[in-house]
XYZ file of C-alpha atoms in Angstrom:
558
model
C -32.543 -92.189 24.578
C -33.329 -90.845 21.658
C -31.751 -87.159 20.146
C -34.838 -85.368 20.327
C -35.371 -86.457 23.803
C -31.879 -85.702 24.268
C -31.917 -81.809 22.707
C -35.274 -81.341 24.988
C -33.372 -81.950 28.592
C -30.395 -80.380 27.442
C -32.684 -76.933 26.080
C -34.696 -77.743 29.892
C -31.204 -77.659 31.849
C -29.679 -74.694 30.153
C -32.964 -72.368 30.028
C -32.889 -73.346 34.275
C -29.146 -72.985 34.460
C -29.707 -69.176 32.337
C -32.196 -68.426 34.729
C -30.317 -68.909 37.392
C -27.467 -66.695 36.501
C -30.290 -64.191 35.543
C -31.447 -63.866 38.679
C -27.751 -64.227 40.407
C -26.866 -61.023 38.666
C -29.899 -59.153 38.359
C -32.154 -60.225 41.022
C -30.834 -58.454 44.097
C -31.565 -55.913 46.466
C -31.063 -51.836 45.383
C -28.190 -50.350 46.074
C -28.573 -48.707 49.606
C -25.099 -46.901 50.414
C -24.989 -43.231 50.569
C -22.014 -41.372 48.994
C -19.078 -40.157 50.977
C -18.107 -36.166 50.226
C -15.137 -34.762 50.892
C -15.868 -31.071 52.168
C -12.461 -29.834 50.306
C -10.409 -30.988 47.580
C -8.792 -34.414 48.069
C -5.048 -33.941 47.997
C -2.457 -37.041 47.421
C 0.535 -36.396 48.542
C 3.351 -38.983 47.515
C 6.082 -39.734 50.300
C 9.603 -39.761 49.432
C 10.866 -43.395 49.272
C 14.619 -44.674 49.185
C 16.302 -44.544 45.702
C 16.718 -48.421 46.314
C 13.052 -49.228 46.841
C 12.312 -47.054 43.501
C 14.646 -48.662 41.482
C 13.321 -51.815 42.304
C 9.303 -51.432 42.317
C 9.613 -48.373 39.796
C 5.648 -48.754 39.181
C 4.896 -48.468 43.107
C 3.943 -45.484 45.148
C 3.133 -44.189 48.364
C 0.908 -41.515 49.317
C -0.785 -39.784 52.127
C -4.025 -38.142 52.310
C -4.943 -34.822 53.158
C -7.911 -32.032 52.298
C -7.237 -28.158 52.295
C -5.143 -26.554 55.388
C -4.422 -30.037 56.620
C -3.191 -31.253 52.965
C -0.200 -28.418 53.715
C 0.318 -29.098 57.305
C 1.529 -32.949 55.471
C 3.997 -31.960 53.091
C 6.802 -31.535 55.663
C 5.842 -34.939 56.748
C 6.109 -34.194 60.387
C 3.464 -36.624 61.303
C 1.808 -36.658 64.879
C -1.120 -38.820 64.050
C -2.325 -42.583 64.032
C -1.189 -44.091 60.539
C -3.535 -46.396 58.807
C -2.541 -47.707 55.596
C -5.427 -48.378 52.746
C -4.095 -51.453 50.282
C -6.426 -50.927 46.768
C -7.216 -54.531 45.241
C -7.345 -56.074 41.976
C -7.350 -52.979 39.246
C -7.985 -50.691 42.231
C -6.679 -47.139 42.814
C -4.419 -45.588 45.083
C -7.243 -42.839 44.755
C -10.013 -45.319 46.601
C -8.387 -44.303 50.166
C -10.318 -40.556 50.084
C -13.814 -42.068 51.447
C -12.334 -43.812 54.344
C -9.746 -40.523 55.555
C -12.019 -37.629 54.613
C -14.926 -38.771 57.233
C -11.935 -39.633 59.442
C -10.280 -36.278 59.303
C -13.709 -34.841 59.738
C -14.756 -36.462 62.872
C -11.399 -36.187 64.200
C -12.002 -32.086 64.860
C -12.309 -31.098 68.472
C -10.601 -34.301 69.424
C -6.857 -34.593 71.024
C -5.919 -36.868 68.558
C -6.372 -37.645 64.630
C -5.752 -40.298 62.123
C -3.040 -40.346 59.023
C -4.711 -41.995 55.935
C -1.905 -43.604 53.576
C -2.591 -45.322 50.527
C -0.276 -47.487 48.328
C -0.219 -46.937 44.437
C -0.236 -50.374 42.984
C -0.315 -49.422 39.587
C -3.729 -50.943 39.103
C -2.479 -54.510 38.540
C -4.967 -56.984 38.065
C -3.722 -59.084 40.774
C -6.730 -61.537 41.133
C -5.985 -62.709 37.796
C -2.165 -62.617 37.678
C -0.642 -64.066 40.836
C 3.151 -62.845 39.997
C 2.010 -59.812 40.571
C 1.288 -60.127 44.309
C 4.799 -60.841 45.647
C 6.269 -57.673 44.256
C 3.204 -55.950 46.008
C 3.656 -57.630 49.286
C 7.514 -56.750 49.741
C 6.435 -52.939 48.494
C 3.989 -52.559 50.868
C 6.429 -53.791 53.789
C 8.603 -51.607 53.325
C 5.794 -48.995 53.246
C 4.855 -50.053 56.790
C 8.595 -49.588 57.609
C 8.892 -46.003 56.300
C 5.294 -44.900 57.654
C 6.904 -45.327 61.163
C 9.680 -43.873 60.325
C 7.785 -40.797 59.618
C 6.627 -40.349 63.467
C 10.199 -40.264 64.635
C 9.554 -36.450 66.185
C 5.779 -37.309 66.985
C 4.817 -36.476 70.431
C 3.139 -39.946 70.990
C 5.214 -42.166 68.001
C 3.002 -44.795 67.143
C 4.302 -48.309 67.128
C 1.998 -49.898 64.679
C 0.026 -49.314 61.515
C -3.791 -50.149 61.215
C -4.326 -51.734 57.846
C -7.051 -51.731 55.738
C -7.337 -53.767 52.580
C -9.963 -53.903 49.838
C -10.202 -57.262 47.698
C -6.915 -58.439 47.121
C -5.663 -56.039 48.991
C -6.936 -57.760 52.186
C -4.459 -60.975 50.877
C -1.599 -59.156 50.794
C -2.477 -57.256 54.350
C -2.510 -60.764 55.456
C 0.860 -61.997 53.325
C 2.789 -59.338 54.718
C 3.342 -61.309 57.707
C 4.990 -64.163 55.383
C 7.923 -62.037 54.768
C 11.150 -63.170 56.285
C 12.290 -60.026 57.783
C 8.427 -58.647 58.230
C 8.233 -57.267 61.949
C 4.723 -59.141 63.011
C 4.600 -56.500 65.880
C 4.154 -53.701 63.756
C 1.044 -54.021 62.768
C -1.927 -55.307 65.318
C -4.786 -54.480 63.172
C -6.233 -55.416 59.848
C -9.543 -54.584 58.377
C -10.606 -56.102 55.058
C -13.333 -55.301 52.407
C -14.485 -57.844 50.025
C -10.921 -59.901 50.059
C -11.919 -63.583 49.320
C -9.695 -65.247 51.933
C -10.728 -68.914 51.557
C -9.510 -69.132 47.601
C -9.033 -67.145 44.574
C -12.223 -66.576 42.562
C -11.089 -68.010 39.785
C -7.398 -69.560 39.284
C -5.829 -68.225 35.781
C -2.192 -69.049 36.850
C -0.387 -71.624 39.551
C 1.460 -68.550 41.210
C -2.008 -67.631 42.421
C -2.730 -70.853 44.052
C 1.141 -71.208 45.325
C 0.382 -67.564 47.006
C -2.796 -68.651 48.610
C -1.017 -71.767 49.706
C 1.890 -69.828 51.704
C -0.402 -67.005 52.788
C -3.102 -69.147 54.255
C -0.926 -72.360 55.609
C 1.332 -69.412 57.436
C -1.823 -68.047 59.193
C -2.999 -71.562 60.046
C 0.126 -72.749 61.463
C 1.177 -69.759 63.730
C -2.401 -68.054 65.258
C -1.148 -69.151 68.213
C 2.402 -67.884 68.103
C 3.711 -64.644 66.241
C -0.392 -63.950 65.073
C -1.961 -64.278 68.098
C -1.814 -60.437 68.976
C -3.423 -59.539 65.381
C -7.352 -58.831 65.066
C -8.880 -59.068 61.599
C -12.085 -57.766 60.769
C -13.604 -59.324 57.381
C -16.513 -57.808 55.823
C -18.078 -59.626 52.811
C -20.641 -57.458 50.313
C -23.784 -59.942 50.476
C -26.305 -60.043 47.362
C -24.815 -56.972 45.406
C -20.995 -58.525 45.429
C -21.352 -61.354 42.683
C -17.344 -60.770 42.306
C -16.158 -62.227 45.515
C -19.043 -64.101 47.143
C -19.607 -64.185 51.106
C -18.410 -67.458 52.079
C -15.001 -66.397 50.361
C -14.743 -63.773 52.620
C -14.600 -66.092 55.509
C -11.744 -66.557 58.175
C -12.921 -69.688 59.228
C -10.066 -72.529 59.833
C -7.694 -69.768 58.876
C -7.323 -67.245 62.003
C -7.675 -68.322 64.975
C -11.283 -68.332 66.680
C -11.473 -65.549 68.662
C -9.174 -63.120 66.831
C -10.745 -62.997 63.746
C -14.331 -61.830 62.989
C -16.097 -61.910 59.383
C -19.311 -60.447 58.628
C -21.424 -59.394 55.540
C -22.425 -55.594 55.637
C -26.144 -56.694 55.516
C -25.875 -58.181 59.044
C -23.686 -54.945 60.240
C -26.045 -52.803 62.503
C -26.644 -49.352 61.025
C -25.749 -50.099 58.012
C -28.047 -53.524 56.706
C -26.735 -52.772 53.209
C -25.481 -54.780 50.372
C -22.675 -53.739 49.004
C -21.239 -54.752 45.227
C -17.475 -55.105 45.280
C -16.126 -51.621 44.782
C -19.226 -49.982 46.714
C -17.403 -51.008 49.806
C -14.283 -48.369 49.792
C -17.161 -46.083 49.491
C -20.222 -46.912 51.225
C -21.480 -44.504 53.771
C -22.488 -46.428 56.394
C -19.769 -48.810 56.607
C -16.923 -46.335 56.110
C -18.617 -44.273 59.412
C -18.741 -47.711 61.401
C -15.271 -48.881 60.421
C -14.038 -45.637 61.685
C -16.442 -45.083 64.474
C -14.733 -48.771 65.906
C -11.191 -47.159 64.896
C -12.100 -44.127 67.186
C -13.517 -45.823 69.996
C -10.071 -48.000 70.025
C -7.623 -45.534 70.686
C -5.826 -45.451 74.182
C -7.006 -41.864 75.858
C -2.796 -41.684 77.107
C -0.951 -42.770 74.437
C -3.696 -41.598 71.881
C -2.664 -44.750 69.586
C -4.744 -47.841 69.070
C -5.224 -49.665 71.823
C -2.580 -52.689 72.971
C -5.254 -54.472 74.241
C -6.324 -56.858 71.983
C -9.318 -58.229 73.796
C -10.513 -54.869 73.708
C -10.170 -54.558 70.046
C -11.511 -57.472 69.336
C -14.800 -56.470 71.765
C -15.152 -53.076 69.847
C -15.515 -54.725 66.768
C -18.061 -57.635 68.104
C -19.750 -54.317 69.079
C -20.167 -52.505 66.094
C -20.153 -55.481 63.548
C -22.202 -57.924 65.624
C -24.275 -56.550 68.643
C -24.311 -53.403 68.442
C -26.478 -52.533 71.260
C -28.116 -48.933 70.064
C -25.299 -46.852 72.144
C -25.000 -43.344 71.240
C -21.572 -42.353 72.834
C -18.546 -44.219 72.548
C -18.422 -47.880 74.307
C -15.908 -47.068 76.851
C -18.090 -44.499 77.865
C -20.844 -47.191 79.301
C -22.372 -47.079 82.770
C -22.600 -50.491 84.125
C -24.347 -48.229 87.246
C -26.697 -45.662 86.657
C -27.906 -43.532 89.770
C -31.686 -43.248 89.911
C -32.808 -39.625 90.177
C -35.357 -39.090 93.510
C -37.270 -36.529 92.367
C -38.399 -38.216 88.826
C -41.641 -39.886 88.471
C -41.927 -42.976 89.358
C -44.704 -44.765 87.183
C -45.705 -48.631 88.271
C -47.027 -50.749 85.722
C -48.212 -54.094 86.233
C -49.323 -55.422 83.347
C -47.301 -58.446 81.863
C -47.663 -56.741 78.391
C -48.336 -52.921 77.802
C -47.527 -50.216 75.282
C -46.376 -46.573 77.038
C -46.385 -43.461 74.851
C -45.939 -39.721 74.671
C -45.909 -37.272 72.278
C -43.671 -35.041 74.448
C -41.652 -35.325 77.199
C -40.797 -32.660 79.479
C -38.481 -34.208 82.226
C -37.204 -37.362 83.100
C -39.914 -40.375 84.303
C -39.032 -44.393 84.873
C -41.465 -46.963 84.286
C -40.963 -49.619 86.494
C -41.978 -53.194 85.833
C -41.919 -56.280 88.729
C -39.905 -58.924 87.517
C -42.569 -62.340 87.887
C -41.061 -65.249 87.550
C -43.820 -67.772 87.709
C -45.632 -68.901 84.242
C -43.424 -66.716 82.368
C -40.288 -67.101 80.140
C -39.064 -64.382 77.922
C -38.694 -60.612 78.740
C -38.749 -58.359 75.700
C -38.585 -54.199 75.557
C -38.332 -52.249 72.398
C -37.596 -48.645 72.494
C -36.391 -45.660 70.250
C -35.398 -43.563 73.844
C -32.642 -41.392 72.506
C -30.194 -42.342 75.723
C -27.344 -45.060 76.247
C -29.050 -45.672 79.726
C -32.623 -46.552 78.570
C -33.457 -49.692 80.970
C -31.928 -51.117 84.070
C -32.895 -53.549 86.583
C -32.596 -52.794 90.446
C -33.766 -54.167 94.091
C -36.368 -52.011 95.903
C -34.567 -51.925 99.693
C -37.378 -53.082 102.220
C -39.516 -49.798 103.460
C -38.656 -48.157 100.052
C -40.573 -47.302 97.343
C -37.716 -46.712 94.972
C -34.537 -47.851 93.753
C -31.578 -45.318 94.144
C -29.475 -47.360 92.055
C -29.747 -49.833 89.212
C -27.573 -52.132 87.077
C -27.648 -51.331 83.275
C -28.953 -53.533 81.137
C -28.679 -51.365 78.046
C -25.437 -53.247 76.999
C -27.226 -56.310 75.979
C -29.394 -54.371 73.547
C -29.328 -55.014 69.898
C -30.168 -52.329 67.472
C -33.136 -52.334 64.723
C -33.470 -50.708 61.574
C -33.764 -48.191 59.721
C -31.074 -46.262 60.451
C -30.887 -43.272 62.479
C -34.641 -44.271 64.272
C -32.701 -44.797 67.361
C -34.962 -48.178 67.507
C -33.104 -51.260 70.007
C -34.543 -54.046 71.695
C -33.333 -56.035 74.422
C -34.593 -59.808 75.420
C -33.839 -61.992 77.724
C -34.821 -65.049 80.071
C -36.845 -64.781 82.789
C -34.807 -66.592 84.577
C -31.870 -64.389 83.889
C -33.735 -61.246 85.466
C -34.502 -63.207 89.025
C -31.750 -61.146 90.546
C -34.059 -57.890 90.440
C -37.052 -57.417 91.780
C -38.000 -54.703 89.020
C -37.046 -53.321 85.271
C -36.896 -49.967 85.030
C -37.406 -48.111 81.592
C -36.312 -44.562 81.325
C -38.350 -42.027 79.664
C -35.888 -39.049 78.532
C -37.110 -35.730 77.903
C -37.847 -33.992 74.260
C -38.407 -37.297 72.515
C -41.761 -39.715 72.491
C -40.816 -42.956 74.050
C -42.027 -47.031 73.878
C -41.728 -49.406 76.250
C -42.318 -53.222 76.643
C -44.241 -56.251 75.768
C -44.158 -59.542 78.078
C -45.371 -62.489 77.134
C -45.493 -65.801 78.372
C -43.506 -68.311 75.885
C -43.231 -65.918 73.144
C -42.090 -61.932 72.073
C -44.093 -59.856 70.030
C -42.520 -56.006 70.548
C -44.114 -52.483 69.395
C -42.487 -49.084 69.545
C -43.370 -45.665 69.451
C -44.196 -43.838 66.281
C -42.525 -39.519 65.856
C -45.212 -37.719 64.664
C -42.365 -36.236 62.466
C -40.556 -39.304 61.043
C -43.407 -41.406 59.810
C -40.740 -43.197 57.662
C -40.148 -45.051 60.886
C -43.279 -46.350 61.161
C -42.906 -49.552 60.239
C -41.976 -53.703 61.178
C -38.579 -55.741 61.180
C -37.879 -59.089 59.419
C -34.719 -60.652 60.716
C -33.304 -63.998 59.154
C -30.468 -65.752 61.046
C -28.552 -69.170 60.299
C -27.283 -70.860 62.943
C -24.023 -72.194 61.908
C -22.634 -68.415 60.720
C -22.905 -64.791 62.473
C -24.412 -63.724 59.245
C -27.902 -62.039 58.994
C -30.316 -60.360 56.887
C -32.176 -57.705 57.799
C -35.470 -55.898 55.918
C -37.614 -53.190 57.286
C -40.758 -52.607 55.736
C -42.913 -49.736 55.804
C -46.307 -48.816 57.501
C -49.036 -50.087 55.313
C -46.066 -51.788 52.697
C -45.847 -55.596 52.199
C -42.443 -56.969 52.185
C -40.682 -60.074 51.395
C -37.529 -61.623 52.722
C -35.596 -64.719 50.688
C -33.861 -67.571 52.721
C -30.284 -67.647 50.586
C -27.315 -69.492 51.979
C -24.788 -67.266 51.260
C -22.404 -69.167 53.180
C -22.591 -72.869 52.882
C -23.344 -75.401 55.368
C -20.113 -76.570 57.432
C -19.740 -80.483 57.583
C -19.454 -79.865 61.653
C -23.042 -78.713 61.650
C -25.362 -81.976 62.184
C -28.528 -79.586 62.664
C -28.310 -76.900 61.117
C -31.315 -74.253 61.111
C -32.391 -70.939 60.298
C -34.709 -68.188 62.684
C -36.792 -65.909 61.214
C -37.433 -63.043 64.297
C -40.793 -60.296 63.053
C -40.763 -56.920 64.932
C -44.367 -56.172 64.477
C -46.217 -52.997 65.263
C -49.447 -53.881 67.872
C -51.356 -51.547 65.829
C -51.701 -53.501 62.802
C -52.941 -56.765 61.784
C -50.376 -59.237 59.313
C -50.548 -62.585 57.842
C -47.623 -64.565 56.854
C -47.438 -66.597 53.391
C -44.360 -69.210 52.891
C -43.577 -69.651 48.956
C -41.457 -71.431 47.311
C -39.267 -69.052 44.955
C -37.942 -71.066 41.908
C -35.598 -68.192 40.175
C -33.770 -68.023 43.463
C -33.863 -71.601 43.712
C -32.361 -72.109 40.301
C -29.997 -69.088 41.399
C -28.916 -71.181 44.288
C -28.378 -73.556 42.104
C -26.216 -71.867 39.420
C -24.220 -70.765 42.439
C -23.289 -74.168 43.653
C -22.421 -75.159 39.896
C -19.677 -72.923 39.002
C -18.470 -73.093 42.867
C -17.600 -76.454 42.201
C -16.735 -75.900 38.631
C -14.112 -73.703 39.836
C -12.834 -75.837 42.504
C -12.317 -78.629 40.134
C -10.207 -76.343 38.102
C -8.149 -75.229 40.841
C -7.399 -78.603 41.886
């Protein structure tokens, strides 16, 4: 081969391999988090540790969080709250905590009980690039754990465990804390990482990183089923934005135990559907409202602590990570029977596919659909209904005309975007509905309702437009790989055109022999759409790029 030939593929491979990490770092989606405002000043206030632990982690700290009044009611550290304890990651601040406690503090108002925000001062080590450093950090933050407790000594329900919450590296030494030889395992039950790239270090500087990694991840591994198997770990990765720590890092595959770990990315988390870049997610809006909103809902009504129950914790955060079905109220608050009232309207419709609006609603109606069985397959309702209890399915007693009661069927809903439209659908099998004889939909007063399509073989759903949120006015694109619980989704606007790009952002497992992706449209009836399939070379090439340095990386760790 001769050099010229050889200097023209090398310049081809290089320009690709540029473009490529061009379009890994530039070419994602905006930024879509809200900020987080604290309604006072933030107020750190550092708890007095042992003369022994200072003299031997002089650089450490501990802190807890407060804001105004409730920032003085702290500093005589007679605690009678639920601790949580944030862990800041590599180069992060003790500081980072304020997001996650201020909208905690806030929605804890008017309720019996409230939550204690600590954070640990780590100095701001760079600990993903220096792995001596995260030893010294995991024996601090034990004892932390240790003296937090010891703090609820006069509390009038003294917890017995700390919720934990760790961003990046943080999340590692959450999870390390547990190697610790005199580390009691029972006092802590729940951990809740952001951005923390589980599988492997990002990149491997030093051996005492990949030693720490080693211990950490072969101690999980070998006792899920013992001393871990009470613990539930929620792992969020940041999707597109985070090109720091990327999803499939963020994994607890082959690590916890199937079952009582969950990871995510925040663009398949309902209500949020955000990417988030790697310190976005201590701040982020909408996931620092659902990671509390799942804190609140787990807390034991009698002993107003987190909840013992860890299939219940594990089912609250399936909820709000996974299948969130559109509920309003809190999830132990759901009606699995909801009493039919006699003197509401009673609207039959017969049609195997039909559209029902209002532009206002006065008092309560149900439409009421037969359940057919024959030459049909899939049953599919959309609706923005502003009510937990939005569609049931009942038996009509012989000689009646109406149900009195009916089973809920709300539960198995699945929200939509955007946000805050209140927009769920639920689908199902024919087949699975052949206990009822009809579907009832409930139409709620004061808001403009949509109901149903049914179609034989395949879905196609509408929903209801507010005259006075056209910004909801729109269709859903949602992608979904089979072999992950990750998704993507993209709304797009009335009269907008919108794209969505097939990216693996988690490889394929060798397990998977057939592995596939679903692409699901929410389409309004009222418009007509065409669908074009393209090739896109820059994310192709970005793809690409990706799987180069992965390996690159791996070769140098090994």
């Amino acid at each position: 081969m001769s050099p010229s030939l050889k200097l023209f593929i090398a310049l081809i491979v290089n320009s690709a391999l540029l473009i490529g990490v061009l379009d890994v770092i530039f070419n994602v989606e905006r930024n879509g988090c809200e900020m987080t405002y604290m309604y006072e000043n933030p107020e750190y206030i550092k708890v007095p540790l042992s003369s022994k632990m200072v003299s031997k982690f002089p650089k450490y700290n501990l802190y807890v969080y407060g804001e105004g009044f409730y920032a003085e009611s702290l500093r005589s550290f007679n605690l009678h709250g639920i601790p949580v304890l944030f862990i800041p990651g590599n180069s992060g601040s003790h500081k980072q905590v304020r997001s996650l406690a201020s909208v905690a503090f806030r929605k804890s108002e008017n309720l019996p009980f409230l939550f204690n925000y600590f954070s640990v001062d780590l100095n701001e080590e760079f600990s993903a690039l220096n792995g001596g450093t995260l030893q010294d950090q995991t024996e601090f933050v034990g004892f932390c754990v240790k003296k937090i407790l010891r703090l609820y000594k006069k509390a009038r329900n003294p917890p017995t465990t700390v919720v934990v919450i760790g961003h990046s590296m943080g999340g590692l030494v959450a999870r390390a804390l547990f190697t610790l030889p005199d580390f009691d395992s029972s006092s802590i039950h729940t951990i809740i990482t952001l951005a923390t790239p589980h599988q492997s270090p990002v990149i491997v500087l030093d051996n005492y990183l990949s030693r720490f990694y080693e211990k950490v991840n072969g101690f999980w591994i070998d006792n899920s089923h013992t001393s871990l198997a009470n613990i539930t770990i929620l792992s969020t990765g940041g999707g597109e934005r985070d090109y720091q720590v990327p999803v499939w890092a963020t994994s607890l595959d082959n690590i916890v135990l199937n079952g009582l770990g969950i990871s995510t990315t925040t663009t398949s988390i309902p209500n949020a559907w955000v990417s988030t870049d790697h310190l976005c997610a201590v701040w982020c809006r909408q996931i620092v409202l659902i990671i509390n909103r799942a804190l609140f809902d787990m807390v034991d009504r009698n002993t107003k602590q987190i909840t013992n129950d860890v299939d219940f914790r594990l089912k609250v955060f399936n909820t709000y990570v996974h299948n969130h079905p559109g509920k309003i109220g809190p999830m132990r608050s759901w009606k699995k029977t909801v009493n039919v009232e006699a003197n509401a309207p009673w609207i039959l419709k017969e049609d195997t596919s039909l559209r029902y609006s209002e532009e206002k609603v006065t008092k309560l109606k149900y439409v009421v659909i037969p359940v057919v069985t024959k030459d049909l397959d899939q049953f599919i309702a959309v609706s923005n209904v502003h009510s937990d209890s939005w569609i049931c399915g009942c038996n009509i007693p012989e000689g009646k005309q109406r149900c009195d009661t009916c089973t809920n069927l709300a539960d198995k809903g699945h929200a939509l975007p955007p946000r805050n439209s209140n927009k769920k659908y639920v689908l199902y099998e024919v087949s699975e509905l052949a206990e009822y004889s009809h579907i009832v939909l409930f139409i709620v007063p004061n808001l403009p309702p949509c109901l149903p399509v049914l179609f034989d073989g395949c879905c196609l759903c509408c929903y209801c437009e507010r005259q006075d949120r056209n910004d909801d006015a729109g269709s859903v694109m949602s992608l979904k790989f089979s072999w992950t619980n990750l998704s993507t989704y993209k709304f797009i606007r009335k009269n907008e055109a919108g794209n969505i790009t097939l990216k693996l952002l988690v490889p394929i497992p060798d397990y998977i022999h057939q592995p596939d992706a679903s692409l699901h449209l929410f389409l309004n009836p009222d418009c007509n759409y065409g669908l074009k399939i393209d090739w896109a070379l820059k994310e192709t090439l970005g793809q690409v790029s990706g799987i180069f340095f992965l390996v690159l990386l791996e070769s140098r760790a090994s």
